[in-house]
């Protein structure tokens, strides 16, 4: 342990001796002495006693010690690194086209913005395709599960009061055709897509705001990422037009996408981080039902 030395004197006047003045009392000399004492292992009680012995006001000494050590810790703190950005799915919008050729269908561009990276699309699915997806999902619907980020498994989630099911990728000619269209629309390999999910919300049902990427801080995330890496994009397709409510909301930007049969909203997130502003939810359905199909896109092949 370092040998004790005396603290620099308190050179403030009595009238300035209150906590808001403490910062002014921290001369470079005092700061150096306080850090030396802490590094040498002297307790706060011992250091404060030395300061009082040297004529320091007790409160001022305590404040000066607290501020100095906190500042020292802050300076040494390792800045929190943002996860690295990766390539993401993206429609070809550089020349601001009003429409996009998706092979077997021409899709309308209704709105595009940067943060969140979000594009609203019209005419992605035909009315017949919407009805066929709802019919094919029919008997397979069950209370929606979400990925359990603690364990990597699946669980019922009270934030999501809808029924749902997953199609296998390419499981029927209809699913195959829609997946090929999405791959062309978003310039993203079909193999990187999860199976299409259909959700059904009844009146009152909602999906509270959340991020679609897997939180890197959750213990179950590494096991989830083994299948294709992170999610990097979401395409929500509206299979019907609810009477009232049921918009897709982005609370940070106060955007609400109105659900219209055949239309879709796409958003991407190049890093699994709130700075993407992709917090989003499904607003409560007020009247009628709401049916959607969601395609989540991964970094790599999703097996
Ligand atoms: O139903 C929606 O609008 C909605 C909202 C938030 C869907 C999803 N998330 C999703 O499927 O991830
Ligand atoms: Zn979502």
PDB file of C-alpha atoms and ligand atoms in Angstrom:
ATOM      1  CA  UNK A   1       0.000   0.000   0.000  1.00  0.00           C
ATOM      2  CA  UNK A   2       1.325   3.499  -0.819  1.00  0.00           C
ATOM      3  CA  UNK A   3       2.355   5.646   2.079  1.00  0.00           C
ATOM      4  CA  UNK A   4      -0.161   8.232   3.206  1.00  0.00           C
ATOM      5  CA  UNK A   5       0.362  11.834   2.222  1.00  0.00           C
ATOM      6  CA  UNK A   6      -1.521  14.909   3.270  1.00  0.00           C
ATOM      7  CA  UNK A   7      -4.349  16.227   1.094  1.00  0.00           C
ATOM      8  CA  UNK A   8      -4.004  19.595  -0.587  1.00  0.00           C
ATOM      9  CA  UNK A   9      -5.716  22.243   1.511  1.00  0.00           C
ATOM     10  CA  UNK A  10      -9.267  23.374   0.892  1.00  0.00           C
ATOM     11  CA  UNK A  11      -8.749  26.862  -0.480  1.00  0.00           C
ATOM     12  CA  UNK A  12     -12.438  27.847  -0.869  1.00  0.00           C
ATOM     13  CA  UNK A  13     -14.091  30.326   1.468  1.00  0.00           C
ATOM     14  CA  UNK A  14     -16.861  29.235   3.829  1.00  0.00           C
ATOM     15  CA  UNK A  15     -19.493  30.909   1.681  1.00  0.00           C
ATOM     16  CA  UNK A  16     -18.666  28.707  -1.316  1.00  0.00           C
ATOM     17  CA  UNK A  17     -18.610  25.491   0.681  1.00  0.00           C
ATOM     18  CA  UNK A  18     -21.683  23.690  -0.575  1.00  0.00           C
ATOM     19  CA  UNK A  19     -22.077  20.778  -2.993  1.00  0.00           C
ATOM     20  CA  UNK A  20     -22.557  22.866  -6.137  1.00  0.00           C
ATOM     21  CA  UNK A  21     -19.202  24.469  -5.404  1.00  0.00           C
ATOM     22  CA  UNK A  22     -17.453  21.126  -4.950  1.00  0.00           C
ATOM     23  CA  UNK A  23     -16.414  20.888  -8.581  1.00  0.00           C
ATOM     24  CA  UNK A  24     -14.610  24.240  -8.297  1.00  0.00           C
ATOM     25  CA  UNK A  25     -12.535  22.940  -5.376  1.00  0.00           C
ATOM     26  CA  UNK A  26     -11.138  20.045  -7.402  1.00  0.00           C
ATOM     27  CA  UNK A  27      -7.765  21.407  -8.423  1.00  0.00           C
ATOM     28  CA  UNK A  28      -5.524  19.187 -10.580  1.00  0.00           C
ATOM     29  CA  UNK A  29      -3.418  18.623  -7.461  1.00  0.00           C
ATOM     30  CA  UNK A  30      -6.422  17.470  -5.376  1.00  0.00           C
ATOM     31  CA  UNK A  31      -7.675  15.272  -8.193  1.00  0.00           C
ATOM     32  CA  UNK A  32      -4.289  13.557  -8.500  1.00  0.00           C
ATOM     33  CA  UNK A  33      -4.116  13.041  -4.721  1.00  0.00           C
ATOM     34  CA  UNK A  34      -7.665  11.581  -4.512  1.00  0.00           C
ATOM     35  CA  UNK A  35      -7.034   9.126  -7.362  1.00  0.00           C
ATOM     36  CA  UNK A  36      -3.718   8.094  -5.790  1.00  0.00           C
ATOM     37  CA  UNK A  37      -5.462   7.405  -2.478  1.00  0.00           C
ATOM     38  CA  UNK A  38      -8.144   5.274  -4.179  1.00  0.00           C
ATOM     39  CA  UNK A  39      -5.557   3.371  -6.232  1.00  0.00           C
ATOM     40  CA  UNK A  40      -3.507   2.760  -3.097  1.00  0.00           C
ATOM     41  CA  UNK A  41      -6.550   1.101  -1.530  1.00  0.00           C
ATOM     42  CA  UNK A  42      -7.467   3.661   1.115  1.00  0.00           C
ATOM     43  CA  UNK A  43     -11.187   3.581   1.909  1.00  0.00           C
ATOM     44  CA  UNK A  44     -13.382   6.629   1.436  1.00  0.00           C
ATOM     45  CA  UNK A  45     -13.735   6.915   5.204  1.00  0.00           C
ATOM     46  CA  UNK A  46      -9.975   7.126   5.677  1.00  0.00           C
ATOM     47  CA  UNK A  47      -9.546   9.611   2.817  1.00  0.00           C
ATOM     48  CA  UNK A  48     -12.358  11.826   4.089  1.00  0.00           C
ATOM     49  CA  UNK A  49     -10.909  11.768   7.611  1.00  0.00           C
ATOM     50  CA  UNK A  50      -7.558  12.976   6.230  1.00  0.00           C
ATOM     51  CA  UNK A  51      -9.343  15.770   4.388  1.00  0.00           C
ATOM     52  CA  UNK A  52     -11.274  16.837   7.496  1.00  0.00           C
ATOM     53  CA  UNK A  53      -8.025  16.735   9.502  1.00  0.00           C
ATOM     54  CA  UNK A  54      -6.550  19.097   6.929  1.00  0.00           C
ATOM     55  CA  UNK A  55      -9.411  21.547   7.505  1.00  0.00           C
ATOM     56  CA  UNK A  56     -11.884  20.495   4.808  1.00  0.00           C
ATOM     57  CA  UNK A  57     -15.596  20.917   5.361  1.00  0.00           C
ATOM     58  CA  UNK A  58     -17.042  17.374   5.615  1.00  0.00           C
ATOM     59  CA  UNK A  59     -19.766  17.775   2.974  1.00  0.00           C
ATOM     60  CA  UNK A  60     -17.477  19.537   0.526  1.00  0.00           C
ATOM     61  CA  UNK A  61     -14.828  16.845   0.962  1.00  0.00           C
ATOM     62  CA  UNK A  62     -17.394  14.085   0.369  1.00  0.00           C
ATOM     63  CA  UNK A  63     -18.727  15.791  -2.755  1.00  0.00           C
ATOM     64  CA  UNK A  64     -15.233  16.441  -4.124  1.00  0.00           C
ATOM     65  CA  UNK A  65     -14.271  12.787  -3.563  1.00  0.00           C
ATOM     66  CA  UNK A  66     -17.467  11.465  -5.157  1.00  0.00           C
ATOM     67  CA  UNK A  67     -17.230  13.723  -8.233  1.00  0.00           C
ATOM     68  CA  UNK A  68     -13.538  13.001  -8.792  1.00  0.00           C
ATOM     69  CA  UNK A  69     -13.884   9.228  -8.613  1.00  0.00           C
ATOM     70  CA  UNK A  70     -17.023   9.206 -10.798  1.00  0.00           C
ATOM     71  CA  UNK A  71     -15.335  11.377 -13.456  1.00  0.00           C
ATOM     72  CA  UNK A  72     -12.294   9.106 -13.349  1.00  0.00           C
ATOM     73  CA  UNK A  73     -14.454   6.008 -13.884  1.00  0.00           C
ATOM     74  CA  UNK A  74     -16.391   7.708 -16.729  1.00  0.00           C
ATOM     75  CA  UNK A  75     -13.163   8.639 -18.516  1.00  0.00           C
ATOM     76  CA  UNK A  76     -11.911   5.071 -18.318  1.00  0.00           C
ATOM     77  CA  UNK A  77     -15.224   3.490 -19.377  1.00  0.00           C
ATOM     78  CA  UNK A  78     -14.942   1.560 -22.635  1.00  0.00           C
ATOM     79  CA  UNK A  79     -17.376   3.181 -25.080  1.00  0.00           C
ATOM     80  CA  UNK A  80     -20.292   0.824 -25.880  1.00  0.00           C
ATOM     81  CA  UNK A  81     -19.642  -0.404 -29.397  1.00  0.00           C
ATOM     82  CA  UNK A  82     -22.580  -0.556 -31.802  1.00  0.00           C
ATOM     83  CA  UNK A  83     -22.885  -3.891 -33.573  1.00  0.00           C
ATOM     84  CA  UNK A  84     -21.342  -3.752 -37.057  1.00  0.00           C
ATOM     85  CA  UNK A  85     -23.630  -2.926 -39.986  1.00  0.00           C
ATOM     86  CA  UNK A  86     -24.175  -5.692 -42.563  1.00  0.00           C
ATOM     87  CA  UNK A  87     -25.722  -5.721 -46.070  1.00  0.00           C
ATOM     88  CA  UNK A  88     -29.530  -5.734 -46.025  1.00  0.00           C
ATOM     89  CA  UNK A  89     -32.346  -6.511 -48.460  1.00  0.00           C
ATOM     90  CA  UNK A  90     -33.312  -3.429 -50.459  1.00  0.00           C
ATOM     91  CA  UNK A  91     -35.641  -2.673 -53.373  1.00  0.00           C
ATOM     92  CA  UNK A  92     -33.901  -0.866 -56.286  1.00  0.00           C
ATOM     93  CA  UNK A  93     -35.111   2.663 -55.616  1.00  0.00           C
ATOM     94  CA  UNK A  94     -32.039   4.741 -56.616  1.00  0.00           C
ATOM     95  CA  UNK A  95     -33.809   6.249 -59.649  1.00  0.00           C
ATOM     96  CA  UNK A  96     -37.035   6.828 -57.651  1.00  0.00           C
ATOM     97  CA  UNK A  97     -39.216   4.520 -59.737  1.00  0.00           C
ATOM     98  CA  UNK A  98     -42.974   4.618 -59.146  1.00  0.00           C
ATOM     99  CA  UNK A  99     -43.155   0.903 -59.907  1.00  0.00           C
ATOM    100  CA  UNK A 100     -40.900  -2.118 -59.534  1.00  0.00           C
ATOM    101  CA  UNK A 101     -40.834  -5.088 -61.883  1.00  0.00           C
ATOM    102  CA  UNK A 102     -40.924  -8.219 -59.734  1.00  0.00           C
ATOM    103  CA  UNK A 103     -40.968 -10.733 -62.569  1.00  0.00           C
ATOM    104  CA  UNK A 104     -44.573 -11.880 -62.556  1.00  0.00           C
ATOM    105  CA  UNK A 105     -46.034  -8.675 -61.063  1.00  0.00           C
ATOM    106  CA  UNK A 106     -45.511  -4.908 -61.057  1.00  0.00           C
ATOM    107  CA  UNK A 107     -45.419  -3.469 -57.547  1.00  0.00           C
ATOM    108  CA  UNK A 108     -46.168   0.189 -56.700  1.00  0.00           C
ATOM    109  CA  UNK A 109     -43.814   2.249 -54.521  1.00  0.00           C
ATOM    110  CA  UNK A 110     -46.044   4.320 -52.221  1.00  0.00           C
ATOM    111  CA  UNK A 111     -43.560   5.733 -49.708  1.00  0.00           C
ATOM    112  CA  UNK A 112     -39.856   5.372 -48.905  1.00  0.00           C
ATOM    113  CA  UNK A 113     -37.844   6.761 -46.010  1.00  0.00           C
ATOM    114  CA  UNK A 114     -34.358   6.343 -44.592  1.00  0.00           C
ATOM    115  CA  UNK A 115     -34.512   6.121 -40.807  1.00  0.00           C
ATOM    116  CA  UNK A 116     -36.102   3.732 -40.246  1.00  0.00           C
ATOM    117  CA  UNK A 117     -35.287   2.305 -43.669  1.00  0.00           C
ATOM    118  CA  UNK A 118     -38.870   1.637 -44.632  1.00  0.00           C
ATOM    119  CA  UNK A 119     -40.788   1.269 -47.904  1.00  0.00           C
ATOM    120  CA  UNK A 120     -44.559   1.001 -48.308  1.00  0.00           C
ATOM    121  CA  UNK A 121     -45.563  -1.044 -51.347  1.00  0.00           C
ATOM    122  CA  UNK A 122     -48.843  -1.403 -53.237  1.00  0.00           C
ATOM    123  CA  UNK A 123     -50.175  -4.298 -55.306  1.00  0.00           C
ATOM    124  CA  UNK A 124     -47.611  -6.827 -54.074  1.00  0.00           C
ATOM    125  CA  UNK A 125     -50.236  -9.588 -53.809  1.00  0.00           C
ATOM    126  CA  UNK A 126     -53.406 -10.061 -55.869  1.00  0.00           C
ATOM    127  CA  UNK A 127     -56.767 -10.362 -54.046  1.00  0.00           C
ATOM    128  CA  UNK A 128     -56.845 -14.035 -55.083  1.00  0.00           C
ATOM    129  CA  UNK A 129     -53.396 -14.658 -53.598  1.00  0.00           C
ATOM    130  CA  UNK A 130     -54.455 -12.983 -50.330  1.00  0.00           C
ATOM    131  CA  UNK A 131     -57.563 -15.164 -50.090  1.00  0.00           C
ATOM    132  CA  UNK A 132     -55.607 -18.296 -51.021  1.00  0.00           C
ATOM    133  CA  UNK A 133     -53.023 -17.624 -48.273  1.00  0.00           C
ATOM    134  CA  UNK A 134     -55.772 -17.146 -45.666  1.00  0.00           C
ATOM    135  CA  UNK A 135     -57.501 -20.342 -46.803  1.00  0.00           C
ATOM    136  CA  UNK A 136     -54.270 -22.367 -46.832  1.00  0.00           C
ATOM    137  CA  UNK A 137     -53.352 -21.119 -43.351  1.00  0.00           C
ATOM    138  CA  UNK A 138     -56.884 -21.877 -42.032  1.00  0.00           C
ATOM    139  CA  UNK A 139     -56.765 -25.162 -40.170  1.00  0.00           C
ATOM    140  CA  UNK A 140     -53.135 -24.711 -39.114  1.00  0.00           C
ATOM    141  CA  UNK A 141     -53.722 -21.512 -37.086  1.00  0.00           C
ATOM    142  CA  UNK A 142     -52.818 -21.574 -33.361  1.00  0.00           C
ATOM    143  CA  UNK A 143     -52.087 -18.935 -30.684  1.00  0.00           C
ATOM    144  CA  UNK A 144     -48.969 -17.089 -31.865  1.00  0.00           C
ATOM    145  CA  UNK A 145     -45.617 -17.935 -30.367  1.00  0.00           C
ATOM    146  CA  UNK A 146     -42.537 -15.735 -30.402  1.00  0.00           C
ATOM    147  CA  UNK A 147     -38.910 -16.755 -30.220  1.00  0.00           C
ATOM    148  CA  UNK A 148     -37.887 -17.048 -26.548  1.00  0.00           C
ATOM    149  CA  UNK A 149     -34.686 -15.046 -26.417  1.00  0.00           C
ATOM    150  CA  UNK A 150     -33.722 -16.460 -23.000  1.00  0.00           C
ATOM    151  CA  UNK A 151     -33.543 -20.014 -24.310  1.00  0.00           C
ATOM    152  CA  UNK A 152     -33.764 -19.857 -28.111  1.00  0.00           C
ATOM    153  CA  UNK A 153     -37.043 -21.857 -28.009  1.00  0.00           C
ATOM    154  CA  UNK A 154     -40.597 -20.593 -28.582  1.00  0.00           C
ATOM    155  CA  UNK A 155     -43.140 -19.237 -26.105  1.00  0.00           C
ATOM    156  CA  UNK A 156     -46.626 -17.692 -25.837  1.00  0.00           C
ATOM    157  CA  UNK A 157     -46.221 -13.936 -25.608  1.00  0.00           C
ATOM    158  CA  UNK A 158     -48.881 -11.681 -24.041  1.00  0.00           C
ATOM    159  CA  UNK A 159     -47.674  -8.809 -26.237  1.00  0.00           C
ATOM    160  CA  UNK A 160     -48.924 -10.686 -29.264  1.00  0.00           C
ATOM    161  CA  UNK A 161     -52.596 -11.599 -29.013  1.00  0.00           C
ATOM    162  CA  UNK A 162     -53.001 -13.073 -32.481  1.00  0.00           C
ATOM    163  CA  UNK A 163     -53.231 -16.581 -33.960  1.00  0.00           C
ATOM    164  CA  UNK A 164     -50.616 -17.696 -36.433  1.00  0.00           C
ATOM    165  CA  UNK A 165     -48.860 -20.416 -38.413  1.00  0.00           C
ATOM    166  CA  UNK A 166     -45.708 -20.844 -40.510  1.00  0.00           C
ATOM    167  CA  UNK A 167     -45.550 -22.218 -44.018  1.00  0.00           C
ATOM    168  CA  UNK A 168     -42.474 -24.180 -45.004  1.00  0.00           C
ATOM    169  CA  UNK A 169     -40.379 -22.334 -47.560  1.00  0.00           C
ATOM    170  CA  UNK A 170     -41.508 -23.413 -51.035  1.00  0.00           C
ATOM    171  CA  UNK A 171     -44.139 -25.750 -49.635  1.00  0.00           C
ATOM    172  CA  UNK A 172     -46.700 -25.101 -52.438  1.00  0.00           C
ATOM    173  CA  UNK A 173     -46.671 -23.451 -55.875  1.00  0.00           C
ATOM    174  CA  UNK A 174     -48.445 -20.393 -54.353  1.00  0.00           C
ATOM    175  CA  UNK A 175     -45.834 -19.986 -51.589  1.00  0.00           C
ATOM    176  CA  UNK A 176     -42.998 -20.597 -54.060  1.00  0.00           C
ATOM    177  CA  UNK A 177     -44.339 -17.927 -56.438  1.00  0.00           C
ATOM    178  CA  UNK A 178     -44.719 -15.309 -53.691  1.00  0.00           C
ATOM    179  CA  UNK A 179     -41.250 -16.070 -52.317  1.00  0.00           C
ATOM    180  CA  UNK A 180     -39.682 -15.672 -55.752  1.00  0.00           C
ATOM    181  CA  UNK A 181     -41.447 -12.324 -56.133  1.00  0.00           C
ATOM    182  CA  UNK A 182     -40.197 -11.143 -52.736  1.00  0.00           C
ATOM    183  CA  UNK A 183     -36.635 -12.267 -53.537  1.00  0.00           C
ATOM    184  CA  UNK A 184     -36.719 -10.208 -56.727  1.00  0.00           C
ATOM    185  CA  UNK A 185     -38.384  -7.206 -55.046  1.00  0.00           C
ATOM    186  CA  UNK A 186     -35.836  -7.058 -52.231  1.00  0.00           C
ATOM    187  CA  UNK A 187     -32.790  -8.395 -54.070  1.00  0.00           C
ATOM    188  CA  UNK A 188     -32.263 -10.990 -51.395  1.00  0.00           C
ATOM    189  CA  UNK A 189     -31.727 -14.747 -51.851  1.00  0.00           C
ATOM    190  CA  UNK A 190     -34.856 -16.847 -51.401  1.00  0.00           C
ATOM    191  CA  UNK A 191     -32.785 -19.192 -49.189  1.00  0.00           C
ATOM    192  CA  UNK A 192     -32.191 -16.385 -46.658  1.00  0.00           C
ATOM    193  CA  UNK A 193     -35.922 -16.080 -45.917  1.00  0.00           C
ATOM    194  CA  UNK A 194     -37.723 -17.708 -43.021  1.00  0.00           C
ATOM    195  CA  UNK A 195     -40.914 -19.565 -43.901  1.00  0.00           C
ATOM    196  CA  UNK A 196     -43.852 -17.209 -44.491  1.00  0.00           C
ATOM    197  CA  UNK A 197     -45.851 -16.580 -41.331  1.00  0.00           C
ATOM    198  CA  UNK A 198     -49.609 -15.853 -41.411  1.00  0.00           C
ATOM    199  CA  UNK A 199     -51.169 -13.998 -38.464  1.00  0.00           C
ATOM    200  CA  UNK A 200     -54.832 -13.413 -37.681  1.00  0.00           C
ATOM    201  CA  UNK A 201     -55.867 -10.650 -35.278  1.00  0.00           C
ATOM    202  CA  UNK A 202     -59.447 -10.433 -33.956  1.00  0.00           C
ATOM    203  CA  UNK A 203     -60.948  -7.175 -32.597  1.00  0.00           C
ATOM    204  CA  UNK A 204     -58.866  -6.032 -29.607  1.00  0.00           C
ATOM    205  CA  UNK A 205     -55.831  -8.073 -30.656  1.00  0.00           C
ATOM    206  CA  UNK A 206     -52.514  -6.295 -31.133  1.00  0.00           C
ATOM    207  CA  UNK A 207     -48.773  -6.809 -31.328  1.00  0.00           C
ATOM    208  CA  UNK A 208     -47.041  -4.462 -28.903  1.00  0.00           C
ATOM    209  CA  UNK A 209     -43.985  -2.523 -30.139  1.00  0.00           C
ATOM    210  CA  UNK A 210     -40.844  -4.631 -30.495  1.00  0.00           C
ATOM    211  CA  UNK A 211     -37.767  -5.085 -32.666  1.00  0.00           C
ATOM    212  CA  UNK A 212     -37.676  -8.031 -35.058  1.00  0.00           C
ATOM    213  CA  UNK A 213     -33.921  -8.596 -34.716  1.00  0.00           C
ATOM    214  CA  UNK A 214     -32.643 -10.821 -31.917  1.00  0.00           C
ATOM    215  CA  UNK A 215     -31.202  -8.860 -29.011  1.00  0.00           C
ATOM    216  CA  UNK A 216     -27.436  -9.578 -28.884  1.00  0.00           C
ATOM    217  CA  UNK A 217     -27.544  -9.189 -25.085  1.00  0.00           C
ATOM    218  CA  UNK A 218     -30.038 -12.056 -24.581  1.00  0.00           C
ATOM    219  CA  UNK A 219     -28.560 -15.417 -23.576  1.00  0.00           C
ATOM    220  CA  UNK A 220     -30.563 -17.422 -26.162  1.00  0.00           C
ATOM    221  CA  UNK A 221     -29.471 -15.296 -29.133  1.00  0.00           C
ATOM    222  CA  UNK A 222     -26.256 -17.143 -30.135  1.00  0.00           C
ATOM    223  CA  UNK A 223     -28.232 -20.379 -30.555  1.00  0.00           C
ATOM    224  CA  UNK A 224     -30.936 -18.604 -32.631  1.00  0.00           C
ATOM    225  CA  UNK A 225     -28.258 -17.049 -34.877  1.00  0.00           C
ATOM    226  CA  UNK A 226     -26.859 -20.459 -35.800  1.00  0.00           C
ATOM    227  CA  UNK A 227     -29.736 -20.767 -38.272  1.00  0.00           C
ATOM    228  CA  UNK A 228     -28.922 -18.088 -40.842  1.00  0.00           C
ATOM    229  CA  UNK A 229     -27.544 -15.288 -38.661  1.00  0.00           C
ATOM    230  CA  UNK A 230     -29.481 -12.184 -37.679  1.00  0.00           C
ATOM    231  CA  UNK A 231     -32.771 -11.001 -39.113  1.00  0.00           C
ATOM    232  CA  UNK A 232     -31.976  -8.002 -41.301  1.00  0.00           C
ATOM    233  CA  UNK A 233     -35.368  -7.195 -42.842  1.00  0.00           C
ATOM    234  CA  UNK A 234     -39.121  -7.637 -42.432  1.00  0.00           C
ATOM    235  CA  UNK A 235     -41.877  -7.604 -45.034  1.00  0.00           C
ATOM    236  CA  UNK A 236     -45.410  -7.411 -43.610  1.00  0.00           C
ATOM    237  CA  UNK A 237     -48.057  -8.118 -46.279  1.00  0.00           C
ATOM    238  CA  UNK A 238     -51.685  -7.238 -45.612  1.00  0.00           C
ATOM    239  CA  UNK A 239     -54.042 -10.031 -46.654  1.00  0.00           C
ATOM    240  CA  UNK A 240     -57.255  -8.096 -45.941  1.00  0.00           C
ATOM    241  CA  UNK A 241     -58.363  -4.573 -45.074  1.00  0.00           C
ATOM    242  CA  UNK A 242     -59.591  -4.406 -41.459  1.00  0.00           C
ATOM    243  CA  UNK A 243     -62.593  -2.157 -40.925  1.00  0.00           C
ATOM    244  CA  UNK A 244     -60.882  -0.038 -38.241  1.00  0.00           C
ATOM    245  CA  UNK A 245     -57.473  -0.106 -36.523  1.00  0.00           C
ATOM    246  CA  UNK A 246     -54.702  -2.651 -37.019  1.00  0.00           C
ATOM    247  CA  UNK A 247     -52.134  -0.306 -38.607  1.00  0.00           C
ATOM    248  CA  UNK A 248     -48.442  -1.108 -38.401  1.00  0.00           C
ATOM    249  CA  UNK A 249     -46.969   1.553 -36.139  1.00  0.00           C
ATOM    250  CA  UNK A 250     -43.417   2.902 -35.745  1.00  0.00           C
ATOM    251  CA  UNK A 251     -43.673   4.770 -32.411  1.00  0.00           C
ATOM    252  CA  UNK A 252     -40.320   6.574 -32.660  1.00  0.00           C
ATOM    253  CA  UNK A 253     -41.279   8.294 -35.898  1.00  0.00           C
ATOM    254  CA  UNK A 254     -45.033   8.293 -35.290  1.00  0.00           C
ATOM    255  CA  UNK A 255     -45.699   6.559 -38.575  1.00  0.00           C
ATOM    256  CA  UNK A 256     -48.734   4.340 -39.021  1.00  0.00           C
ATOM    257  CA  UNK A 257     -49.019   2.236 -42.149  1.00  0.00           C
ATOM    258  CA  UNK A 258     -52.672   1.584 -42.984  1.00  0.00           C
ATOM    259  CA  UNK A 259     -53.346  -2.103 -43.672  1.00  0.00           C
ATOM    260  CA  UNK A 260     -54.763  -2.453 -47.201  1.00  0.00           C
ATOM    261  CA  UNK A 261     -55.287  -5.822 -48.854  1.00  0.00           C
ATOM    262  CA  UNK A 262     -52.400  -6.671 -51.227  1.00  0.00           C
ATOM    263  CA  UNK A 263     -50.141  -3.873 -49.913  1.00  0.00           C
ATOM    264  CA  UNK A 264     -47.057  -4.341 -47.751  1.00  0.00           C
ATOM    265  CA  UNK A 265     -44.557  -2.525 -45.559  1.00  0.00           C
ATOM    266  CA  UNK A 266     -40.875  -3.413 -45.737  1.00  0.00           C
ATOM    267  CA  UNK A 267     -38.206  -2.290 -43.290  1.00  0.00           C
ATOM    268  CA  UNK A 268     -34.577  -3.265 -42.782  1.00  0.00           C
ATOM    269  CA  UNK A 269     -32.065  -3.042 -39.946  1.00  0.00           C
ATOM    270  CA  UNK A 270     -28.360  -3.250 -40.797  1.00  0.00           C
ATOM    271  CA  UNK A 271     -27.416  -3.778 -37.155  1.00  0.00           C
ATOM    272  CA  UNK A 272     -29.406  -5.256 -34.275  1.00  0.00           C
ATOM    273  CA  UNK A 273     -29.613  -1.905 -32.584  1.00  0.00           C
ATOM    274  CA  UNK A 274     -32.306   0.654 -31.617  1.00  0.00           C
ATOM    275  CA  UNK A 275     -30.426   3.292 -33.660  1.00  0.00           C
ATOM    276  CA  UNK A 276     -32.158   1.690 -36.682  1.00  0.00           C
ATOM    277  CA  UNK A 277     -35.431   3.170 -35.350  1.00  0.00           C
ATOM    278  CA  UNK A 278     -37.250  -0.024 -36.358  1.00  0.00           C
ATOM    279  CA  UNK A 279     -39.273  -0.328 -33.172  1.00  0.00           C
ATOM    280  CA  UNK A 280     -42.703  -1.275 -34.543  1.00  0.00           C
ATOM    281  CA  UNK A 281     -45.970  -2.883 -33.541  1.00  0.00           C
ATOM    282  CA  UNK A 282     -49.410  -3.864 -34.724  1.00  0.00           C
ATOM    283  CA  UNK A 283     -51.971  -1.369 -33.368  1.00  0.00           C
ATOM    284  CA  UNK A 284     -55.078  -2.913 -31.794  1.00  0.00           C
ATOM    285  CA  UNK A 285     -57.739  -3.954 -34.266  1.00  0.00           C
ATOM    286  CA  UNK A 286     -60.851  -1.926 -33.461  1.00  0.00           C
ATOM    287  CA  UNK A 287     -63.398  -3.465 -35.796  1.00  0.00           C
ATOM    288  CA  UNK A 288     -63.248  -6.391 -38.192  1.00  0.00           C
ATOM    289  CA  UNK A 289     -60.371  -8.858 -38.481  1.00  0.00           C
ATOM    290  CA  UNK A 290     -56.794  -8.366 -39.645  1.00  0.00           C
ATOM    291  CA  UNK A 291     -54.784 -10.955 -41.592  1.00  0.00           C
ATOM    292  CA  UNK A 292     -51.101 -10.514 -42.493  1.00  0.00           C
ATOM    293  CA  UNK A 293     -48.292 -12.607 -43.904  1.00  0.00           C
ATOM    294  CA  UNK A 294     -44.786 -11.765 -42.666  1.00  0.00           C
ATOM    295  CA  UNK A 295     -41.496 -12.667 -44.341  1.00  0.00           C
ATOM    296  CA  UNK A 296     -38.406 -12.228 -42.162  1.00  0.00           C
ATOM    297  CA  UNK A 297     -35.081 -12.120 -43.960  1.00  0.00           C
ATOM    298  CA  UNK A 298     -31.832 -13.413 -42.480  1.00  0.00           C
ATOM    299  CA  UNK A 299     -28.206 -12.526 -43.209  1.00  0.00           C
ATOM    300  CA  UNK A 300     -27.451 -15.987 -44.588  1.00  0.00           C
ATOM    301  CA  UNK A 301     -29.207 -19.149 -45.704  1.00  0.00           C
ATOM    302  CA  UNK A 302     -31.945 -20.103 -43.234  1.00  0.00           C
ATOM    303  CA  UNK A 303     -32.045 -23.893 -43.037  1.00  0.00           C
TER     304      UNK A 303
HETATM  305  O1  LIG B   1     -49.333  -6.924 -37.726  1.00  0.00           O
HETATM  306  C1  LIG B   1     -48.477  -6.064 -37.861  1.00  0.00           C
HETATM  307  O2  LIG B   1     -48.720  -4.998 -38.382  1.00  0.00           O
HETATM  308  C2  LIG B   1     -47.132  -6.354 -37.294  1.00  0.00           C
HETATM  309  C3  LIG B   1     -46.602  -5.473 -36.404  1.00  0.00           C
HETATM  310  C4  LIG B   1     -45.362  -5.757 -35.887  1.00  0.00           C
HETATM  311  C5  LIG B   1     -46.429  -7.473 -37.616  1.00  0.00           C
HETATM  312  C6  LIG B   1     -45.178  -7.670 -37.056  1.00  0.00           C
HETATM  313  N1  LIG B   1     -44.638  -6.820 -36.210  1.00  0.00           N
HETATM  314  C7  LIG B   1     -44.366  -8.832 -37.381  1.00  0.00           C
HETATM  315  O3  LIG B   1     -44.907  -9.765 -37.992  1.00  0.00           O
HETATM  316  O4  LIG B   1     -43.164  -8.835 -37.022  1.00  0.00           O
HETATM  317 ZN1  LIG B   2     -42.462  -7.312 -35.867  1.00  0.00          ZN
END
